[in-house]
Amino acid sequence: MAAGAPRIFVSHLSGIAVFDPNGDMVGRVRDLVAMLRVGRRPPRLLGLVVELSTRRRIFLPMTRVTGIESGQVITTGVLNVRRFEQRPTERLVLGEMLDRRVRLVGSDEEVTVLDVSVQQLPARRDWEIDRVFVRKGKESAFRRSKGETLTVDWSAVDGFSLEEEGQGAENLLATFEQLRPADLANVLHHLSPKRRAEVASALTNERLADVLEELPEDDQIEILGKLKEERAADVLEEMDPDDAADLLGELPEDDKERLLALMQPGDAADVRRLMAYEDKTAGGLMTTEPIVLRPDATVADALARVRNADLSPALAAQVYVCRPPDETPTGKYLGTVHFQRLLRDPPYTLVSSMVDDDLQPLAPDAALPEVAGFFATYDMVAAPVVDESGSLLGAVTVDDVLDHMLPEDWREQEFHLANGEAEVAHGTG
């Protein structure tokens, strides 16, 4: 980038694409790495944390960045794909600097950091954090200040080098608000335990539930353990029952029973029912909340249920026709109606006239290999689980099957360097 280039606020860099010189996308920017310096000298920007398509995070030195423009980063094409590990002297700009409470030099007034800007030094390849965008006024967990905002030089604030208790997460979350739950889970996984707890605390119950379902087991337990018990129970209620059952199953018995007692009785009953099955069986894998319709429901009724935005694509791919009661465990299971069939028939058609009753449903004690074989044989994305009396207990979705078939550490598996890719050391050169 040429000398005199305009400053760039880091919130605008979050999630933008990184390309090599040939125009091939390398990954996306997830954070920036800076090194604080003595006195009031602006921090040096060491590089970018880039998330590859495999979700591995690597370090991209600023010396390998040839341009930041039009919402994209251009690199020299030479990458070190070893996993990024933060050093003690390094600070993550998005993860650790945004939302800090610092003080204005001179007035000693406390302000909140909303953003910081970076700029390339003239005639050099070095970058610095030069300005800080702050908001005046007090903040609390219950009220966000609407105080004056201003941009000041880095030297005009003090407090970045101090550990801060109770650091907020409002502005960090704003940079990631468009991320899918799985991607936000990856962000949380790479934060420090302190920041991870702060960000989790700032998420809504629904958003946190979605994110917890995508996190490794250790992170789930850590985050849940730092929530107040009443809120932990609320979050568990928002999770899919099968995921909540898996998480509770990893807790000590006393903690598990205490949280179940705080949950709504209906939600707790669903979770307890799932916990009664072995982990890698159809009963242990299923969700208790598929779409269930009575025989006299119409295609229009089915499509209205399928449109529910809270349903996963797999659960929305079919409806299950059963005699009353409508909630699992239901009355007699009659068959499945696939979404494509619903699109081919008039809205007034009864679903009972189009059920697929040829496929044998899964038994709750069916082992994982049998469940996986069912999906592979019949090209299904979800399958009914029916007990000996003929009642529908729930449905297994293909994503849950994959989760249990992959290695336990699949989220952390190493990305293997392809032949011919060059490496440079993690550092500033």
Coordinates of C-alpha atoms in Angstrom, one line a residue:
M1 CA 0.0 0.0 0.0
A2 CA 1.4 3.4 -0.9
A3 CA 2.6 6.0 1.6
G4 CA -0.1 8.3 2.8
A5 CA -2.8 5.6 2.6
P6 CA -5.9 6.4 4.6
R7 CA -6.4 4.9 8.1
I8 CA -8.6 1.8 8.4
F9 CA -10.9 1.1 11.3
V10 CA -10.5 -2.5 12.4
S11 CA -14.2 -3.2 12.7
H12 CA -14.3 -2.9 8.9
L13 CA -11.7 -5.6 8.5
S14 CA -13.6 -8.3 10.5
G15 CA -14.6 -11.1 8.2
I16 CA -13.3 -9.7 4.9
A17 CA -11.8 -12.0 2.4
V18 CA -8.1 -12.6 1.9
F19 CA -6.9 -13.4 -1.6
D20 CA -3.6 -14.5 -3.1
P21 CA -2.1 -12.7 -6.1
N22 CA -3.9 -15.0 -8.5
G23 CA -7.3 -14.0 -7.1
D24 CA -7.9 -17.2 -5.2
M25 CA -9.5 -16.8 -1.8
V26 CA -7.3 -17.9 1.1
G27 CA -9.6 -17.3 4.0
R28 CA -11.2 -14.5 6.1
V29 CA -9.8 -12.0 8.6
R30 CA -10.9 -13.0 12.1
D31 CA -8.7 -10.7 14.2
L32 CA -5.5 -8.5 14.2
V33 CA -2.4 -9.1 16.2
A34 CA -0.6 -6.1 17.8
M35 CA 2.3 -5.6 20.2
L36 CA 2.1 -2.9 22.8
R37 CA 5.2 -0.7 23.2
V38 CA 6.6 1.2 26.1
G39 CA 5.5 4.8 26.9
R40 CA 2.8 6.2 24.7
R41 CA 4.2 4.9 21.4
P42 CA 1.5 3.5 19.2
P43 CA 1.3 -0.4 19.1
R44 CA 2.9 -2.1 16.2
L45 CA 0.5 -4.2 14.1
L46 CA 2.2 -7.5 13.6
G47 CA -0.3 -9.3 11.3
L48 CA -3.7 -10.7 10.8
V49 CA -5.4 -13.9 12.2
V50 CA -6.8 -15.5 9.0
E51 CA -9.3 -18.4 9.2
L52 CA -8.9 -20.8 6.3
S53 CA -11.8 -22.7 4.8
T54 CA -10.9 -25.6 7.1
R55 CA -11.5 -23.3 10.1
R56 CA -7.8 -23.5 11.0
R57 CA -6.6 -20.1 12.1
I58 CA -3.2 -19.0 10.8
F59 CA -1.0 -15.9 11.3
L60 CA -0.5 -13.7 8.3
P61 CA 2.4 -11.1 8.9
M62 CA 1.7 -7.6 7.7
T63 CA 4.9 -7.9 5.7
R64 CA 3.0 -10.4 3.5
V65 CA 0.0 -8.0 3.0
T66 CA 0.3 -6.1 -0.3
G67 CA -3.0 -4.3 -0.2
I68 CA -6.1 -3.7 1.9
E69 CA -8.8 -2.1 -0.3
S70 CA -12.4 -2.5 -1.5
G71 CA -13.2 -4.9 1.4
Q72 CA -10.5 -7.4 0.7
V73 CA -6.9 -8.2 1.7
I74 CA -4.3 -9.1 -0.9
T75 CA -1.3 -11.2 0.1
T76 CA 2.0 -12.2 -1.5
G77 CA 0.7 -15.8 -1.6
V78 CA 3.3 -17.2 0.7
L79 CA 1.7 -18.6 3.8
N80 CA 2.6 -20.4 7.0
V81 CA -0.3 -22.7 7.7
R82 CA 0.8 -23.7 11.2
R83 CA -2.0 -23.0 13.6
F84 CA -1.9 -19.5 15.1
E85 CA -1.0 -19.4 18.8
Q86 CA -1.0 -16.0 20.6
R87 CA 2.3 -15.0 22.4
P88 CA 2.3 -13.4 25.8
T89 CA 3.5 -10.1 24.3
E90 CA 0.7 -10.0 21.7
R91 CA -2.7 -8.5 21.9
L92 CA -5.7 -9.5 19.8
V93 CA -7.2 -6.2 18.6
L94 CA -10.8 -7.3 18.2
G95 CA -10.8 -9.8 21.0
E96 CA -9.1 -7.8 23.7
M97 CA -9.1 -4.1 22.9
L98 CA -12.7 -3.4 21.9
D99 CA -15.0 -2.6 24.8
R100 CA -12.2 -1.8 27.2
R101 CA -12.6 1.0 29.7
V102 CA -9.6 3.3 29.4
R103 CA -8.9 6.8 30.5
L104 CA -8.3 10.0 28.6
V105 CA -4.8 11.5 29.5
G106 CA -5.1 14.9 31.1
S107 CA -8.8 14.7 32.2
D108 CA -8.6 11.2 33.6
E109 CA -12.1 10.6 32.3
E110 CA -13.1 7.0 31.8
V111 CA -14.2 6.1 28.3
T112 CA -15.2 2.9 26.4
V113 CA -13.2 1.8 23.3
L114 CA -15.6 1.3 20.3
D115 CA -13.0 0.9 17.6
V116 CA -9.3 1.5 16.7
S117 CA -7.7 2.5 13.4
V118 CA -4.6 1.2 11.8
Q119 CA -2.3 2.9 9.2
Q120 CA 0.7 2.0 7.3
L121 CA 3.8 4.1 8.0
P122 CA 5.2 6.2 5.1
A123 CA 7.8 4.6 3.0
R124 CA 7.8 1.4 5.2
R125 CA 6.0 -1.9 5.4
D126 CA 5.2 -1.4 9.1
W127 CA 1.7 -0.7 10.4
E128 CA 0.6 1.0 13.6
I129 CA -2.6 1.5 15.6
D130 CA -2.8 5.3 15.5
R131 CA -6.3 6.3 16.6
V132 CA -8.9 5.2 19.1
F133 CA -12.6 5.8 18.7
V134 CA -14.2 6.1 22.2
R135 CA -17.5 6.9 23.9
K136 CA -17.8 8.9 27.1
G137 CA -20.1 8.1 29.9
K138 CA -20.8 5.3 32.4
E139 CA -21.7 1.8 31.3
S140 CA -23.4 -0.9 33.3
A141 CA -24.9 -4.4 32.6
F142 CA -28.3 -2.8 32.5
R143 CA -27.8 0.5 30.6
R144 CA -25.7 1.5 27.6
S145 CA -24.5 5.1 27.7
K146 CA -25.4 7.3 24.8
G147 CA -22.6 9.7 25.6
E148 CA -20.4 11.7 23.3
T149 CA -18.1 9.8 20.9
L150 CA -14.8 11.1 19.7
T151 CA -11.6 9.9 17.9
V152 CA -8.3 10.5 19.7
D153 CA -4.7 9.7 19.1
W154 CA -3.4 6.6 20.8
S155 CA -1.2 8.7 23.0
A156 CA -4.3 10.4 24.4
V157 CA -5.6 7.3 26.2
D158 CA -4.2 5.2 29.0
G159 CA -5.1 1.7 30.3
F160 CA -4.6 -0.8 27.5
S161 CA -1.8 -2.6 29.2
L162 CA -3.8 -3.2 32.4
E163 CA -5.9 -6.3 33.0
E164 CA -9.6 -5.4 33.2
E165 CA -12.3 -7.1 35.1
G166 CA -15.8 -7.1 33.7
Q167 CA -14.8 -6.0 30.2
G168 CA -17.9 -5.7 28.0
A169 CA -18.5 -7.3 24.7
E170 CA -21.0 -5.1 22.9
N171 CA -18.6 -3.8 20.2
L172 CA -16.8 -7.1 19.7
L173 CA -20.1 -8.8 19.1
A174 CA -21.1 -6.1 16.7
T175 CA -18.2 -7.1 14.4
F176 CA -19.4 -10.7 14.3
E177 CA -23.2 -10.3 14.4
Q178 CA -23.6 -11.7 10.8
L179 CA -21.7 -14.9 11.6
R180 CA -23.4 -18.3 11.6
P181 CA -23.4 -20.0 15.0
A182 CA -20.7 -22.4 13.9
D183 CA -18.4 -19.5 12.9
L184 CA -19.1 -17.5 16.1
A185 CA -18.4 -20.7 18.1
N186 CA -15.0 -20.8 16.4
V187 CA -14.4 -17.1 17.4
L188 CA -15.3 -17.9 21.0
H189 CA -13.1 -21.0 21.0
H190 CA -10.0 -18.9 20.2
L191 CA -10.6 -16.2 22.8
S192 CA -9.1 -16.3 26.2
P193 CA -11.2 -17.9 28.9
K194 CA -11.9 -14.4 30.4
R195 CA -13.1 -12.9 27.1
R196 CA -15.0 -16.1 26.2
A197 CA -17.0 -15.8 29.4
E198 CA -17.6 -12.1 28.8
V199 CA -18.8 -12.6 25.2
A200 CA -21.0 -15.6 26.3
S201 CA -22.5 -13.4 29.0
A202 CA -23.4 -10.7 26.4
L203 CA -25.2 -13.1 24.0
T204 CA -28.9 -13.7 24.1
N205 CA -30.1 -17.0 25.5
E206 CA -31.1 -18.1 22.0
R207 CA -27.9 -17.1 20.3
L208 CA -25.7 -18.6 23.1
A209 CA -27.7 -21.9 22.8
D210 CA -27.0 -22.0 19.1
V211 CA -23.3 -21.3 19.6
L212 CA -22.9 -23.9 22.5
E213 CA -24.2 -26.6 20.2
E214 CA -21.3 -25.9 17.9
L215 CA -18.5 -25.8 20.5
P216 CA -16.2 -28.5 21.7
E217 CA -17.3 -30.3 24.9
D218 CA -14.7 -28.6 27.1
D219 CA -15.7 -25.1 26.0
Q220 CA -19.4 -26.0 26.5
I221 CA -18.8 -27.1 30.1
E222 CA -16.5 -24.1 30.8
I223 CA -19.1 -21.5 29.6
L224 CA -22.0 -23.2 31.2
G225 CA -20.1 -23.3 34.5
K226 CA -19.6 -19.6 34.5
L227 CA -23.2 -18.7 34.0
K228 CA -25.6 -18.2 36.9
E229 CA -27.6 -21.4 37.4
E230 CA -30.9 -19.8 36.5
R231 CA -29.5 -18.5 33.2
A232 CA -27.7 -21.8 32.5
A233 CA -31.1 -23.5 32.8
D234 CA -32.7 -21.0 30.4
V235 CA -29.9 -21.6 27.9
L236 CA -30.3 -25.3 28.1
E237 CA -34.1 -24.9 27.4
E238 CA -33.2 -23.1 24.2
M239 CA -30.9 -25.8 23.0
D240 CA -32.1 -28.8 21.0
P241 CA -33.0 -31.4 23.6
D242 CA -30.5 -33.9 22.2
D243 CA -27.7 -31.4 22.5
A244 CA -28.8 -30.3 26.0
A245 CA -28.9 -34.0 27.0
D246 CA -25.3 -34.5 25.7
L247 CA -24.0 -31.5 27.6
L248 CA -25.8 -32.3 30.9
G249 CA -24.5 -35.9 30.6
E250 CA -20.9 -34.6 31.0
L251 CA -21.7 -32.7 34.2
P252 CA -21.4 -34.1 37.8
E253 CA -24.6 -35.7 38.9
D254 CA -25.4 -33.0 41.5
D255 CA -24.9 -30.2 39.0
K256 CA -27.0 -32.0 36.4
E257 CA -29.9 -32.6 38.7
R258 CA -29.8 -29.0 40.0
L259 CA -30.0 -27.6 36.4
L260 CA -32.8 -30.0 35.4
A261 CA -34.8 -28.9 38.4
L262 CA -34.5 -25.2 37.3
M263 CA -35.6 -26.0 33.8
Q264 CA -39.3 -25.9 32.7
P265 CA -40.8 -29.3 33.5
G266 CA -41.7 -30.1 29.9
D267 CA -38.2 -29.3 28.7
A268 CA -36.6 -31.2 31.5
A269 CA -38.8 -34.2 30.8
D270 CA -37.6 -34.3 27.2
V271 CA -34.0 -34.1 28.2
R272 CA -34.4 -36.8 30.9
R273 CA -36.0 -39.1 28.4
L274 CA -33.1 -38.7 26.0
M275 CA -30.5 -39.2 28.7
A276 CA -32.1 -42.6 29.4
Y277 CA -30.7 -44.0 26.1
E278 CA -27.2 -44.9 25.3
D279 CA -25.2 -42.2 23.6
K280 CA -24.6 -43.8 20.2
T281 CA -28.0 -45.2 19.6
A282 CA -31.0 -43.8 17.7
G283 CA -32.6 -42.8 21.0
G284 CA -29.5 -41.0 22.2
L285 CA -29.1 -39.2 18.9
M286 CA -32.7 -38.1 18.2
T287 CA -34.4 -34.9 18.9
T288 CA -37.8 -35.0 20.5
E289 CA -39.2 -32.1 18.5
P290 CA -39.9 -33.2 14.9
I291 CA -42.9 -31.9 12.9
V292 CA -45.8 -34.1 13.9
L293 CA -49.2 -33.8 12.2
R294 CA -52.5 -35.6 12.6
P295 CA -54.0 -37.6 9.7
D296 CA -56.6 -34.9 9.0
A297 CA -54.0 -32.2 8.5
T298 CA -53.7 -30.8 5.0
V299 CA -50.7 -29.9 2.8
A300 CA -51.3 -26.3 3.7
D301 CA -51.0 -27.1 7.4
A302 CA -47.7 -29.0 6.7
L303 CA -46.2 -26.3 4.7
A304 CA -47.0 -23.7 7.4
R305 CA -45.1 -25.9 9.9
V306 CA -42.2 -26.4 7.6
R307 CA -41.8 -22.6 7.1
N308 CA -40.8 -22.2 10.8
A309 CA -37.5 -20.4 10.6
D310 CA -36.3 -22.0 13.9
L311 CA -36.3 -25.5 12.3
S312 CA -33.1 -26.9 10.9
P313 CA -33.1 -27.8 7.2
A314 CA -33.0 -31.4 8.1
L315 CA -36.0 -31.3 10.4
A316 CA -37.9 -29.2 7.9
A317 CA -37.4 -31.8 5.1
Q318 CA -40.3 -34.0 6.2
V319 CA -43.3 -34.2 8.5
Y320 CA -44.4 -37.3 10.5
V321 CA -48.1 -38.3 10.5
C322 CA -49.3 -39.8 13.8
R323 CA -52.5 -40.3 15.7
P324 CA -53.0 -38.1 18.8
P325 CA -51.3 -37.1 21.0
D326 CA -49.3 -34.8 18.7
E327 CA -46.2 -34.4 20.9
T328 CA -43.6 -37.2 21.4
P329 CA -44.2 -39.9 22.4
T330 CA -47.1 -39.7 20.0
G331 CA -50.0 -42.0 19.2
K332 CA -49.5 -44.6 16.5
Y333 CA -47.0 -43.5 13.8
L334 CA -48.5 -43.8 10.3
G335 CA -45.7 -42.6 8.1
T336 CA -43.6 -39.8 6.7
V337 CA -44.4 -37.1 4.1
H338 CA -41.4 -35.6 2.4
F339 CA -41.2 -31.9 1.6
Q340 CA -40.9 -32.5 -2.2
R341 CA -44.2 -34.4 -2.1
L342 CA -45.9 -31.5 -0.2
L343 CA -44.9 -29.2 -3.1
R344 CA -46.5 -31.5 -5.7
D345 CA -50.0 -31.8 -4.3
P346 CA -52.8 -29.2 -3.8
P347 CA -53.0 -27.3 -0.5
Y348 CA -56.3 -29.0 0.5
T349 CA -54.9 -32.6 0.2
L350 CA -54.8 -34.6 3.4
V351 CA -51.3 -35.6 4.5
S352 CA -52.7 -39.1 5.4
S353 CA -53.2 -39.8 1.7
M354 CA -49.6 -39.3 0.8
V355 CA -47.6 -40.9 3.6
D356 CA -44.5 -43.0 2.8
D357 CA -45.0 -46.0 5.0
D358 CA -42.6 -48.4 3.1
L359 CA -39.5 -47.5 5.1
Q360 CA -39.1 -49.2 8.4
P361 CA -38.5 -46.6 11.1
L362 CA -35.5 -46.8 13.5
A363 CA -35.8 -48.5 16.9
P364 CA -34.6 -46.4 19.8
D365 CA -31.8 -48.9 20.6
A366 CA -30.5 -49.0 17.0
A367 CA -26.7 -48.6 17.1
L368 CA -24.9 -45.9 15.3
P369 CA -23.7 -48.1 12.4
E370 CA -27.3 -49.2 11.8
V371 CA -28.5 -45.6 11.8
A372 CA -25.7 -44.4 9.5
G373 CA -26.5 -47.3 7.1
F374 CA -30.1 -46.3 7.0
F375 CA -29.2 -42.7 6.0
A376 CA -26.7 -44.0 3.3
T377 CA -29.1 -46.6 1.9
Y378 CA -32.1 -44.4 1.6
D379 CA -30.5 -41.0 1.0
M380 CA -32.3 -39.5 4.0
V381 CA -31.6 -36.3 6.0
A382 CA -33.8 -37.3 8.9
A383 CA -35.3 -40.6 10.1
P384 CA -38.2 -41.4 12.5
V385 CA -37.5 -43.3 15.8
V386 CA -40.5 -45.4 16.8
D387 CA -40.8 -47.7 19.9
E388 CA -42.3 -51.2 20.1
S389 CA -45.8 -49.8 20.7
G390 CA -45.7 -47.9 17.5
S391 CA -45.3 -44.4 19.0
L392 CA -43.0 -41.8 17.4
L393 CA -40.3 -40.9 19.9
G394 CA -38.4 -38.4 17.8
A395 CA -36.2 -38.1 14.8
V396 CA -32.5 -38.5 14.1
T397 CA -31.0 -35.9 11.7
V398 CA -27.9 -36.5 9.5
D399 CA -25.9 -33.7 11.3
D400 CA -26.2 -35.6 14.6
V401 CA -25.1 -38.8 12.9
L402 CA -22.0 -37.1 11.5
D403 CA -21.1 -35.4 14.8
H404 CA -20.9 -38.8 16.4
M405 CA -19.1 -40.6 13.6
L406 CA -16.3 -38.0 13.3
P407 CA -13.4 -38.2 15.7
E408 CA -14.2 -36.5 19.0
D409 CA -11.6 -33.8 18.3
W410 CA -12.7 -33.2 14.7
R411 CA -13.1 -29.5 15.3
E412 CA -9.4 -29.3 16.2
Q413 CA -7.9 -31.6 13.6
E414 CA -4.8 -30.5 12.0
F415 CA -4.9 -29.1 8.5
H416 CA -2.3 -30.9 6.4
L417 CA -0.1 -28.7 4.2
A418 CA -0.6 -29.4 0.6
N419 CA 2.3 -30.2 -1.6
G420 CA 4.1 -27.2 -3.0
E421 CA 2.8 -24.6 -0.4
A422 CA 5.6 -22.6 1.1
E423 CA 5.9 -21.6 4.7
V424 CA 7.2 -18.5 6.6
A425 CA 7.8 -18.4 10.3
H426 CA 5.1 -16.9 12.6
G427 CA 6.5 -13.6 13.4
T428 CA 7.0 -10.2 11.9
G429 CA 9.3 -11.0 9.1

